[in-house]
Amino acid sequence: MDITAPVKPPENRRRRRRGGFFLRFLGFMFAAGMIVFIAVAGAAAFVLWKVSSELPDYEVLAKYEPPVMTRIHANDGALIAEFSRERRIYVPFTAIPECIIESFISAEDKNFYQHGGLDVQRIVRAVVTNMSNLQSGRRAVGASTITQQVAKNFLLSSDQTVERKLKEAILAIRIERAFTKEQILELYLNEIYLGVGAYGVAAAAQSYWDKALNELTLADCAYLATLPKAPSNYDPFKFADRAVARRNWVIDRVVENGFATKDEGETAKAQPLGVIKRSSGPKIFASEYFAEEVRREILDRFGEDKLYGGGLSVRTTLDPRLQRIARKALVDGFVAYDRRRGGWRGPVDKIELKGDWGTALAAKPVWADIAPWRLAVVLEVSKDKAVVGIRPGRTSAGKLVKERETGVIPFEEVKWARPKLARGLGAAPGSVNAVLKPGDVIFVSPREPKLAEDGTPTASPDELKGQWSLQQVPDIGGALVAMDPHTGRVLAIAGGFSFAQSQFDRATQARRQPGSSFKPLIYTVALDNGYTPSSIIVDGPIEIDQGAGMPKWRPKNYDAGSAAGPSTLRFGIEKSRNLMTVRLARDMGMPIIA
């Protein structure tokens, strides 16, 4: 046996060494993987801890009090005006119709009642869809649940960041644990923005259809459910076809989810949107000055936050019928005075009559609170009459109506239009074409019948149909206030010709001497302090000492120099005698009058 020959290791020992290396490699990889896993899990846990520590307190939702608009009512309960930064009407869950809930769940979160804040199935589907959409450049789809939207709308910003999405997801889970599904829906349906300045479904129902929630149809509910993601994209006044298509998609989802039958869905899809252009101004005609005075009073008493977000319901003393009468009486007075003193100052504008005169006339701005006055254009004119085209109105969707209305201004309604000259007024016109020319843009109002001596109208409305009177905006201003003499309640305020023209309220903001309107107050005080209508007061010259350094005040009667001598109190008030009133006030003493 050659002891110098190298000894070969046994085959099984070599295999053992190879197997040990493989096991060591596997162990190393497992250890490395565990380290990486622990590091990633630790980093994730740290990120979640960090994000969670910065989360807002979701429990504030239980005490949520949204800013609600202030509503002003007349003495009969009719709505006058609304004041708010955001148009919002908060309603409890029990007052929200089933069709609203079903439509929003179908459109926004069909698994709302099954998930715990996050819809994992939708998230996975959205990730897969968005990855495939990267190449085609399509818009990314979302997977937010209603609960996540509550978290974002109430507690977070709208930043498109990973951190915000993490916060949203954590908050959604916590909200689901702290609140019932009904509470979450109540928050969501009262807070969501639905276009035209409306927040929440109740405000949106009024803004789009002037309806209460319980009056909404399936078609209405479905349209509201199209709006949360992009109200401007489905604006019914700008994109009606797009809005109808999206509404019908929601109706299909409602049917698919078993909330409505197929027949009900088809009936709803056949309905038009039916939206109306809701005015943001006062709801009672000619009440603008009154509403503004109430607004200033509330602002002074309670402050801006209460006015625009306190949800106040204010009952006022306004009488709608008297308010309309007051406005008409004031405007009639303006017109009568202006015609006597101001003459005709010409048309307000001119337009070309080529093409559609209605479109050109509709482009001219006009105040909304001067009805029954209308803007018109002279189409034809002759000696005896002028044919005018009336400014066309708009449909409930805001589109110009296709029909064109025309009428006639007879010569009798232009006789007053004496031309205004540098010194006074010119001669009365002898024909209509001496005043008006084709293309003239003017104001007109429906012709009213003249009254006979017994007060009965000389013509019926049917006889005067289609006839108009020439009008012009008065150059003068004034105001009228109607009060209940027994209670002092203000029943009507007309602060000028048009609130849209000028918001300056001559009834409450103008500063002027009261003049003879102060005399009844002095005579009333006299009667309360022992005087009678037959008491004698001297109607004669009087001097009043105004204090050191001031000249003597020597008042005069309206017809200067006249004096009736000793006269009864009744004579003084009937004839509005200045000297008697001043002497009476001096004799009683100003403190008792003040």
Coordinates of C-alpha atoms in Angstrom, one line a residue:
M1 CA 0.0 0.0 0.0
D2 CA 1.4 3.3 -1.1
I3 CA 1.2 5.6 1.9
T4 CA 2.4 8.6 -0.2
A5 CA -0.6 8.6 -2.5
P6 CA -3.2 11.4 -1.8
V7 CA -6.2 10.4 0.1
K8 CA -9.5 11.1 -1.7
P9 CA -12.4 12.3 0.4
P10 CA -15.4 10.1 0.3
E11 CA -18.0 10.9 -2.2
N12 CA -20.8 11.3 0.4
R13 CA -18.7 13.9 2.3
R14 CA -18.3 16.0 -0.9
R15 CA -22.1 15.9 -1.5
R16 CA -22.6 16.9 2.1
R17 CA -20.4 20.0 1.6
R18 CA -22.3 20.9 -1.5
G19 CA -25.7 20.5 0.2
G20 CA -24.5 22.6 3.2
F21 CA -23.5 25.4 0.9
F22 CA -27.0 25.4 -0.7
L23 CA -28.6 25.4 2.7
R24 CA -26.4 28.2 3.8
F25 CA -27.4 30.2 0.7
L26 CA -31.0 29.6 1.3
G27 CA -30.7 30.6 4.9
F28 CA -28.9 33.8 3.8
M29 CA -31.6 34.6 1.3
F30 CA -34.3 33.9 3.9
A31 CA -32.6 36.1 6.5
A32 CA -32.1 38.9 3.9
G33 CA -35.7 38.6 2.9
M34 CA -36.8 38.8 6.5
I35 CA -34.6 41.8 7.1
V36 CA -36.0 43.5 4.0
F37 CA -39.6 42.5 5.0
I38 CA -39.1 43.8 8.6
A39 CA -37.5 47.0 7.2
V40 CA -40.4 47.5 4.8
A41 CA -43.0 46.6 7.4
G42 CA -41.3 48.8 9.9
A43 CA -41.1 51.7 7.4
A44 CA -44.8 51.1 6.5
A45 CA -45.7 51.0 10.2
F46 CA -43.7 54.2 10.8
V47 CA -45.4 55.9 7.8
L48 CA -48.8 54.8 9.0
W49 CA -48.0 55.9 12.5
K50 CA -46.7 59.2 11.3
V51 CA -49.8 59.8 9.0
S52 CA -52.1 58.6 11.8
S53 CA -50.6 61.0 14.3
E54 CA -51.3 63.9 12.0
L55 CA -55.0 63.0 11.3
P56 CA -57.7 65.5 12.2
D57 CA -60.2 64.5 14.9
Y58 CA -62.9 62.7 13.1
E59 CA -65.2 62.8 16.1
V60 CA -65.9 66.5 15.3
L61 CA -68.4 65.1 12.7
A62 CA -70.7 64.2 15.5
K63 CA -70.9 67.9 16.4
Y64 CA -71.0 69.2 12.8
E65 CA -73.1 72.3 12.4
P66 CA -73.0 73.5 8.7
P67 CA -73.4 77.1 7.8
V68 CA -77.1 77.4 6.8
M69 CA -78.6 80.3 4.9
T70 CA -80.7 83.0 6.5
R71 CA -84.3 83.2 5.1
I72 CA -86.4 86.4 5.3
H73 CA -90.2 86.0 5.2
A74 CA -93.1 88.5 4.7
N75 CA -95.9 88.9 7.3
D76 CA -97.9 86.1 5.6
G77 CA -94.9 83.7 5.6
A78 CA -94.0 84.1 1.9
L79 CA -90.3 84.0 1.3
I80 CA -88.7 87.4 0.5
A81 CA -85.0 86.7 0.3
E82 CA -82.1 84.4 1.2
F83 CA -78.7 85.4 2.4
S84 CA -75.7 83.0 2.5
R85 CA -72.1 82.4 1.4
E86 CA -73.1 78.9 0.3
R87 CA -76.6 77.9 -0.6
R88 CA -77.4 75.2 1.9
I89 CA -80.4 73.6 3.6
Y90 CA -79.6 70.9 6.1
V91 CA -82.1 68.1 6.4
P92 CA -82.0 65.0 8.7
F93 CA -81.7 61.5 7.2
T94 CA -85.3 60.7 7.9
A95 CA -86.4 63.6 5.6
I96 CA -84.3 62.4 2.6
P97 CA -86.3 60.3 0.1
E98 CA -85.3 56.8 -0.8
C99 CA -84.9 57.7 -4.4
I100 CA -82.1 60.1 -3.5
I101 CA -80.3 57.6 -1.4
E102 CA -80.7 54.8 -4.0
S103 CA -79.5 57.1 -6.8
F104 CA -76.4 58.3 -5.0
I105 CA -75.4 54.8 -3.9
S106 CA -75.9 53.4 -7.4
A107 CA -73.8 56.2 -8.9
E108 CA -71.1 56.6 -6.3
D109 CA -70.8 53.5 -4.1
K110 CA -73.0 50.5 -4.9
N111 CA -71.3 48.4 -2.1
F112 CA -71.8 51.2 0.5
Y113 CA -73.8 48.9 2.9
Q114 CA -71.3 46.1 2.6
H115 CA -67.8 47.6 3.0
G116 CA -66.1 49.0 6.1
G117 CA -65.0 52.3 4.6
L118 CA -62.8 51.0 1.7
D119 CA -64.1 49.0 -1.3
V120 CA -61.1 46.7 -1.9
Q121 CA -62.6 45.2 -5.0
R122 CA -63.1 48.6 -6.6
I123 CA -59.6 49.7 -5.6
V124 CA -58.0 46.6 -7.4
R125 CA -60.2 47.2 -10.4
A126 CA -59.3 50.9 -10.5
V127 CA -55.5 50.1 -10.3
V128 CA -55.7 47.6 -13.2
T129 CA -57.8 49.9 -15.3
N130 CA -55.6 52.9 -14.6
M131 CA -52.4 50.9 -15.5
S132 CA -54.0 49.9 -18.9
N133 CA -55.1 53.5 -19.4
L134 CA -51.6 54.8 -19.0
Q135 CA -50.7 53.8 -22.6
S136 CA -54.0 55.2 -24.1
G137 CA -53.8 58.4 -22.2
R138 CA -57.3 58.1 -20.8
R139 CA -58.5 59.8 -17.7
A140 CA -57.8 57.9 -14.4
V141 CA -60.8 56.3 -12.7
G142 CA -61.4 56.6 -9.0
A143 CA -62.4 54.1 -6.3
S144 CA -63.4 56.4 -3.4
T145 CA -66.3 55.3 -1.3
I146 CA -69.0 57.6 0.0
T147 CA -67.2 57.4 3.4
Q148 CA -63.9 58.4 1.9
Q149 CA -65.6 61.4 0.3
V150 CA -67.0 62.4 3.7
A151 CA -63.5 62.2 5.1
K152 CA -62.1 64.3 2.3
N153 CA -65.0 66.9 2.2
F154 CA -65.1 67.4 6.0
L155 CA -61.6 66.8 7.3
L156 CA -59.0 67.0 4.5
S157 CA -58.0 69.1 1.5
S158 CA -58.4 68.1 -2.1
D159 CA -54.7 67.7 -2.8
Q160 CA -53.9 64.8 -5.1
T161 CA -51.1 63.2 -3.0
V162 CA -50.4 59.7 -1.7
E163 CA -50.3 61.1 1.9
R164 CA -53.7 62.6 1.5
K165 CA -55.1 59.3 0.1
L166 CA -53.6 57.4 3.0
K167 CA -55.2 59.8 5.5
E168 CA -58.5 59.5 3.7
A169 CA -58.4 55.7 3.8
I170 CA -57.5 55.6 7.6
L171 CA -60.2 58.2 8.4
A172 CA -62.8 56.3 6.4
I173 CA -62.2 53.1 8.4
R174 CA -62.4 55.0 11.7
I175 CA -65.5 56.9 10.6
E176 CA -67.2 53.6 9.7
R177 CA -66.5 52.3 13.2
A178 CA -67.7 55.4 14.9
F179 CA -70.8 56.3 12.9
T180 CA -73.8 54.4 11.4
K181 CA -74.3 54.2 7.7
E182 CA -77.3 56.5 8.1
Q183 CA -75.3 59.1 9.8
I184 CA -72.6 58.9 7.1
L185 CA -75.2 59.3 4.4
E186 CA -76.8 62.3 6.2
L187 CA -73.4 64.1 6.4
Y188 CA -72.6 63.3 2.8
L189 CA -75.9 64.3 1.2
N190 CA -76.0 67.6 3.1
E191 CA -72.4 68.6 2.3
I192 CA -71.8 67.5 -1.3
Y193 CA -71.5 70.4 -3.8
L194 CA -74.0 69.9 -6.6
G195 CA -73.5 73.0 -8.8
V196 CA -75.3 76.4 -9.1
G197 CA -74.0 77.4 -5.7
A198 CA -76.0 74.6 -4.0
Y199 CA -74.5 72.4 -1.2
G200 CA -76.6 69.4 -0.3
V201 CA -79.5 67.7 -2.0
A202 CA -82.2 70.0 -0.4
A203 CA -80.6 73.2 -1.7
A204 CA -80.0 71.6 -5.1
A205 CA -83.6 70.5 -5.4
Q206 CA -84.7 74.1 -4.9
S207 CA -82.1 75.6 -7.1
Y208 CA -82.8 73.3 -10.1
W209 CA -86.5 72.8 -9.9
D210 CA -87.8 74.9 -7.0
K211 CA -89.0 71.7 -5.4
A212 CA -88.9 70.2 -1.9
L213 CA -87.1 66.9 -1.6
N214 CA -90.3 64.9 -1.2
E215 CA -91.5 66.3 -4.6
L216 CA -88.5 64.9 -6.6
T217 CA -89.1 62.2 -9.2
L218 CA -86.7 59.3 -10.0
A219 CA -85.4 61.3 -13.0
D220 CA -84.7 64.3 -10.7
C221 CA -82.9 62.2 -8.1
A222 CA -80.8 60.5 -10.8
Y223 CA -79.7 63.8 -12.2
L224 CA -78.6 65.0 -8.8
A225 CA -76.5 61.8 -8.4
T226 CA -74.6 62.7 -11.6
L227 CA -73.2 65.9 -10.2
P228 CA -70.8 65.1 -7.3
K229 CA -67.7 64.4 -9.4
A230 CA -68.0 67.3 -11.9
P231 CA -71.1 69.6 -11.6
S232 CA -69.8 71.9 -14.4
N233 CA -69.5 69.0 -16.8
Y234 CA -73.2 68.2 -16.5
D235 CA -74.5 71.7 -16.2
P236 CA -78.1 71.4 -17.6
F237 CA -78.1 75.0 -18.9
K238 CA -74.8 74.6 -20.9
F239 CA -74.6 70.8 -21.6
A240 CA -78.2 69.5 -21.6
D241 CA -77.5 66.5 -23.9
R242 CA -74.5 65.4 -21.8
A243 CA -76.5 65.9 -18.6
V244 CA -79.4 63.7 -19.9
A245 CA -77.0 61.0 -21.0
R246 CA -75.3 60.8 -17.7
R247 CA -78.6 60.9 -15.8
N248 CA -79.9 58.0 -17.9
W249 CA -76.7 56.1 -17.1
V250 CA -77.5 56.6 -13.4
I251 CA -81.1 55.4 -13.9
D252 CA -79.7 52.3 -15.5
R253 CA -77.6 51.6 -12.5
V254 CA -80.6 52.2 -10.2
V255 CA -82.5 49.6 -12.1
E256 CA -79.5 47.2 -12.3
N257 CA -79.2 47.4 -8.5
G258 CA -82.8 46.5 -8.0
F259 CA -84.0 49.9 -6.7
A260 CA -86.5 50.4 -9.6
T261 CA -88.2 48.3 -12.2
K262 CA -87.2 48.4 -15.8
D263 CA -90.5 50.1 -16.7
E264 CA -89.9 52.8 -14.1
G265 CA -86.4 53.3 -15.4
E266 CA -87.6 53.7 -19.0
T267 CA -90.3 56.2 -17.9
A268 CA -87.8 58.2 -16.0
K269 CA -85.3 58.3 -18.9
A270 CA -88.1 59.6 -21.2
Q271 CA -88.6 62.7 -19.0
P272 CA -86.8 66.0 -19.8
L273 CA -84.5 67.5 -17.2
G274 CA -87.1 70.2 -16.5
V275 CA -84.7 72.5 -14.7
I276 CA -85.5 76.2 -14.2
K277 CA -83.3 79.2 -14.0
R278 CA -83.9 80.2 -10.3
S279 CA -83.5 83.9 -9.5
S280 CA -81.0 84.7 -6.8
G281 CA -82.8 88.0 -5.9
P282 CA -85.9 88.7 -3.7
K283 CA -88.8 86.3 -4.3
I284 CA -91.5 89.0 -3.9
F285 CA -91.6 91.5 -6.6
A286 CA -90.4 95.0 -5.7
S287 CA -89.2 93.9 -2.2
E288 CA -85.5 94.5 -2.9
Y289 CA -85.2 97.7 -0.8
F290 CA -87.1 96.1 2.1
A291 CA -84.9 93.0 2.0
E292 CA -81.7 95.0 1.9
E293 CA -82.8 97.1 4.9
V294 CA -83.5 93.8 6.8
R295 CA -80.1 92.5 5.8
R296 CA -78.4 95.6 7.2
E297 CA -80.4 95.4 10.4
I298 CA -79.4 91.7 10.9
L299 CA -75.8 92.5 10.1
D300 CA -75.7 95.2 12.7
R301 CA -77.4 93.1 15.4
F302 CA -75.9 89.7 15.0
G303 CA -72.8 90.0 12.8
E304 CA -71.7 88.6 9.5
D305 CA -71.4 85.0 10.5
K306 CA -74.9 84.8 11.8
L307 CA -76.3 86.6 8.8
Y308 CA -74.7 84.4 6.2
G309 CA -74.4 81.1 8.0
G310 CA -76.5 81.1 11.1
G311 CA -79.7 79.6 9.5
L312 CA -81.9 82.4 10.8
S313 CA -85.5 82.5 9.9
V314 CA -86.8 86.1 10.1
R315 CA -90.4 87.0 10.0
T316 CA -90.9 90.7 8.9
T317 CA -93.8 93.1 8.7
L318 CA -93.8 93.3 4.9
D319 CA -97.2 93.1 3.3
P320 CA -96.7 91.8 -0.2
R321 CA -99.8 93.3 -1.6
L322 CA -99.1 96.8 -0.2
Q323 CA -95.5 96.4 -1.4
R324 CA -96.6 96.0 -5.0
I325 CA -99.0 98.9 -4.6
A326 CA -96.3 101.1 -3.1
R327 CA -93.9 100.4 -5.9
K328 CA -96.6 101.2 -8.6
A329 CA -97.7 104.4 -6.9
L330 CA -94.1 105.6 -6.6
V331 CA -93.3 104.8 -10.3
D332 CA -96.5 106.3 -11.5
G333 CA -95.6 109.5 -9.6
F334 CA -92.1 109.5 -11.1
V335 CA -93.5 109.1 -14.6
A336 CA -96.2 111.8 -14.3
Y337 CA -93.7 114.3 -12.9
D338 CA -91.0 113.4 -15.4
R339 CA -93.4 113.8 -18.3
R340 CA -94.5 117.2 -17.1
R341 CA -91.0 118.6 -16.4
G342 CA -88.5 116.4 -18.2
G343 CA -89.9 115.9 -21.7
W344 CA -88.7 113.2 -24.1
R345 CA -85.0 112.6 -23.9
G346 CA -84.7 110.2 -26.8
P347 CA -84.3 106.4 -27.2
V348 CA -82.0 104.5 -24.8
D349 CA -80.1 102.9 -27.7
K350 CA -80.3 102.0 -31.4
I351 CA -79.9 98.7 -33.2
E352 CA -79.7 97.5 -36.8
L353 CA -82.9 95.8 -38.0
K354 CA -81.1 93.5 -40.4
G355 CA -81.5 89.8 -39.5
D356 CA -83.1 88.7 -36.2
W357 CA -83.9 91.8 -34.3
G358 CA -84.8 89.6 -31.2
T359 CA -81.3 88.4 -30.8
A360 CA -79.8 91.9 -31.1
L361 CA -82.4 93.3 -28.6
A362 CA -81.9 90.4 -26.1
A363 CA -78.2 91.3 -26.0
K364 CA -79.1 94.7 -24.5
P365 CA -79.0 94.7 -20.7
V366 CA -82.2 95.5 -18.8
W367 CA -83.1 95.7 -15.1
A368 CA -85.1 92.8 -13.9
D369 CA -87.2 94.7 -11.3
I370 CA -89.0 97.2 -13.5
A371 CA -91.9 95.0 -14.7
P372 CA -94.3 95.4 -16.3
W373 CA -92.0 97.7 -18.3
R374 CA -90.3 95.9 -21.3
L375 CA -87.4 96.8 -23.6
A376 CA -88.5 97.1 -27.2
V377 CA -87.3 98.1 -30.6
V378 CA -89.2 100.2 -33.2
L379 CA -89.7 98.1 -36.3
E380 CA -92.0 100.4 -38.3
V381 CA -93.3 103.9 -37.7
S382 CA -96.0 106.1 -39.3
K383 CA -97.9 109.2 -38.4
D384 CA -100.5 107.3 -36.3
K385 CA -98.6 104.5 -34.7
A386 CA -95.4 102.6 -34.2
V387 CA -94.9 98.8 -34.5
V388 CA -92.5 97.6 -31.9
G389 CA -90.8 94.3 -31.2
I390 CA -90.7 93.2 -27.6
R391 CA -87.5 91.9 -26.1
P392 CA -87.8 88.1 -26.1
G393 CA -87.6 86.2 -22.9
R394 CA -85.8 83.0 -22.1
T395 CA -86.8 79.4 -21.4
S396 CA -86.4 77.8 -18.0
A397 CA -83.1 76.4 -19.3
G398 CA -81.9 79.9 -20.1
K399 CA -82.2 79.7 -23.9
L400 CA -83.7 82.6 -25.9
V401 CA -87.3 81.8 -27.0
K402 CA -87.9 81.4 -30.7
E403 CA -91.2 83.3 -30.9
R404 CA -91.1 87.0 -31.5
E405 CA -93.7 89.3 -29.9
T406 CA -94.8 92.5 -31.6
G407 CA -97.1 95.3 -30.6
V408 CA -98.4 98.8 -31.4
I409 CA -97.8 102.2 -29.8
P410 CA -100.8 104.4 -30.8
F411 CA -100.3 108.2 -31.1
E412 CA -102.3 108.8 -27.9
E413 CA -99.4 107.2 -26.0
V414 CA -96.8 109.4 -27.5
K415 CA -98.5 112.8 -27.1
W416 CA -96.7 113.5 -23.9
A417 CA -93.2 113.2 -25.5
R418 CA -92.4 116.9 -25.9
P419 CA -88.7 117.3 -26.9
K420 CA -86.4 118.4 -24.1
L421 CA -84.7 121.7 -25.1
A422 CA -81.9 123.7 -23.6
R423 CA -84.6 126.0 -22.1
G424 CA -87.7 124.1 -21.2
L425 CA -89.7 121.8 -23.4
G426 CA -90.7 122.0 -27.1
A427 CA -94.1 121.7 -28.6
A428 CA -96.2 118.6 -28.3
P429 CA -95.5 116.2 -31.2
G430 CA -98.0 116.0 -34.0
S431 CA -97.3 112.4 -35.1
V432 CA -95.5 109.3 -33.9
N433 CA -92.8 109.5 -36.5
A434 CA -91.8 112.9 -35.1
V435 CA -90.8 111.0 -31.9
L436 CA -89.7 107.5 -32.9
K437 CA -87.5 106.1 -35.7
P438 CA -87.0 102.5 -36.9
G439 CA -84.2 100.9 -34.8
D440 CA -84.8 103.0 -31.7
V441 CA -84.5 100.9 -28.5
I442 CA -87.1 102.2 -26.0
F443 CA -89.0 101.2 -22.9
V444 CA -92.7 100.3 -23.2
S445 CA -95.4 99.2 -20.8
P446 CA -98.8 97.5 -21.4
R447 CA -101.3 100.2 -22.2
E448 CA -103.8 100.8 -19.4
P449 CA -107.4 101.9 -19.9
K450 CA -108.3 105.5 -19.0
L451 CA -110.9 105.8 -16.2
A452 CA -114.2 107.5 -16.6
E453 CA -115.5 110.0 -14.1
D454 CA -117.2 107.3 -12.1
G455 CA -113.9 105.4 -11.9
T456 CA -114.8 102.6 -14.3
P457 CA -112.3 101.8 -17.1
T458 CA -113.2 103.0 -20.6
A459 CA -111.8 99.9 -22.3
S460 CA -111.4 96.2 -21.5
P461 CA -108.0 94.4 -21.3
D462 CA -109.0 92.5 -24.5
E463 CA -109.5 95.7 -26.4
L464 CA -106.1 97.0 -25.4
K465 CA -104.2 93.7 -25.9
G466 CA -101.1 94.2 -28.0
Q467 CA -101.0 97.9 -27.4
W468 CA -98.2 99.6 -25.5
S469 CA -97.3 102.9 -24.0
L470 CA -94.0 104.7 -24.5
Q471 CA -92.0 105.0 -21.3
Q472 CA -88.6 106.4 -20.3
V473 CA -86.6 106.1 -17.1
P474 CA -87.4 109.1 -14.9
D475 CA -84.6 111.5 -14.1
I476 CA -85.9 112.1 -10.6
G477 CA -85.7 109.9 -7.5
G478 CA -87.8 109.5 -4.4
A479 CA -89.1 107.0 -1.9
L480 CA -92.3 105.7 -0.2
V481 CA -92.8 104.1 3.2
A482 CA -96.1 102.6 4.3
M483 CA -96.6 102.1 8.0
D484 CA -99.4 100.9 10.3
P485 CA -100.4 104.0 12.3
H486 CA -101.5 101.8 15.2
T487 CA -98.4 99.7 15.7
G488 CA -95.7 101.5 13.8
R489 CA -94.9 98.4 11.7
V490 CA -93.4 99.1 8.3
L491 CA -95.6 97.4 5.7
A492 CA -93.8 98.5 2.5
I493 CA -90.7 100.3 1.4
A494 CA -90.1 101.6 -2.1
G495 CA -86.6 103.2 -2.0
G496 CA -86.3 104.2 -5.6
F497 CA -87.3 103.5 -9.2
S498 CA -85.2 100.3 -9.5
F499 CA -82.9 98.5 -7.0
A500 CA -81.0 97.0 -9.9
Q501 CA -80.4 100.5 -11.2
S502 CA -79.3 101.9 -7.8
Q503 CA -79.2 100.2 -4.4
F504 CA -79.3 103.6 -2.7
D505 CA -82.4 103.5 -0.5
R506 CA -83.9 107.0 -0.4
A507 CA -86.3 105.9 2.3
T508 CA -83.6 105.0 4.9
Q509 CA -80.3 106.2 3.6
A510 CA -81.1 109.7 2.2
R511 CA -80.6 112.7 4.6
R512 CA -83.1 115.5 4.1
Q513 CA -85.2 117.9 6.0
P514 CA -88.6 116.4 6.9
G515 CA -90.4 119.6 5.8
S516 CA -94.1 119.7 6.5
S517 CA -94.3 116.0 7.1
F518 CA -93.1 116.9 10.6
K519 CA -96.1 119.1 11.4
P520 CA -98.6 116.3 12.1
L521 CA -96.2 115.0 14.8
I522 CA -96.2 118.4 16.6
Y523 CA -100.0 118.7 16.4
T524 CA -100.4 115.2 17.7
V525 CA -98.2 116.0 20.7
A526 CA -100.4 119.1 21.3
L527 CA -103.6 117.1 21.3
D528 CA -102.0 114.7 23.8
N529 CA -101.2 117.6 26.1
G530 CA -104.5 119.5 26.5
Y531 CA -104.9 121.3 23.2
T532 CA -108.0 120.8 21.1
P533 CA -108.8 121.4 17.4
S534 CA -110.4 124.7 18.5
S535 CA -107.5 126.0 20.5
I536 CA -106.3 129.4 19.3
I537 CA -102.7 129.9 18.1
V538 CA -101.5 133.1 16.5
D539 CA -100.5 132.9 12.9
G540 CA -98.1 135.8 12.8
P541 CA -94.4 136.8 12.7
I542 CA -92.1 135.1 15.2
E543 CA -88.4 135.2 16.1
I544 CA -86.5 132.3 17.6
D545 CA -83.2 132.8 19.5
Q546 CA -80.7 130.2 18.1
G547 CA -78.0 130.9 20.7
A548 CA -74.9 132.9 21.1
G549 CA -73.3 134.0 17.8
M550 CA -76.3 132.9 15.8
P551 CA -78.7 135.2 14.0
K552 CA -82.3 135.3 14.9
W553 CA -84.5 132.7 13.0
R554 CA -87.5 134.4 11.4
P555 CA -89.6 131.6 9.7
K556 CA -92.2 132.5 7.1
N557 CA -95.3 130.8 5.7
Y558 CA -95.2 129.2 2.3
D559 CA -96.9 132.2 0.8
A560 CA -94.4 134.6 2.3
G561 CA -95.8 137.7 4.0
S562 CA -99.2 136.3 4.7
A563 CA -100.5 135.9 8.3
A564 CA -104.0 134.9 9.3
G565 CA -103.7 136.2 12.9
P566 CA -105.3 134.2 15.8
S567 CA -106.5 130.9 14.3
T568 CA -107.6 127.5 15.4
L569 CA -105.4 124.5 15.6
R570 CA -107.4 122.8 13.0
F571 CA -106.8 125.7 10.6
G572 CA -103.1 125.4 11.2
I573 CA -102.9 121.8 10.2
E574 CA -105.3 122.0 7.3
K575 CA -103.4 124.9 5.7
S576 CA -100.0 123.7 6.8
R577 CA -99.1 127.1 8.4
N578 CA -95.4 127.3 9.2
L579 CA -95.7 130.2 11.7
M580 CA -98.5 128.6 13.7
T581 CA -96.5 125.3 13.9
V582 CA -93.3 127.0 15.1
R583 CA -95.2 129.0 17.7
L584 CA -97.0 125.9 18.9
A585 CA -93.7 124.0 19.3
R586 CA -92.1 126.8 21.2
D587 CA -95.0 127.2 23.5
M588 CA -95.0 123.4 24.4
G589 CA -91.2 123.2 24.5
M590 CA -89.1 121.0 22.3
P591 CA -88.2 118.4 25.0
I592 CA -91.9 117.2 25.1
I593 CA -91.8 116.9 21.3
A594 CA -88.5 115.1 21.1

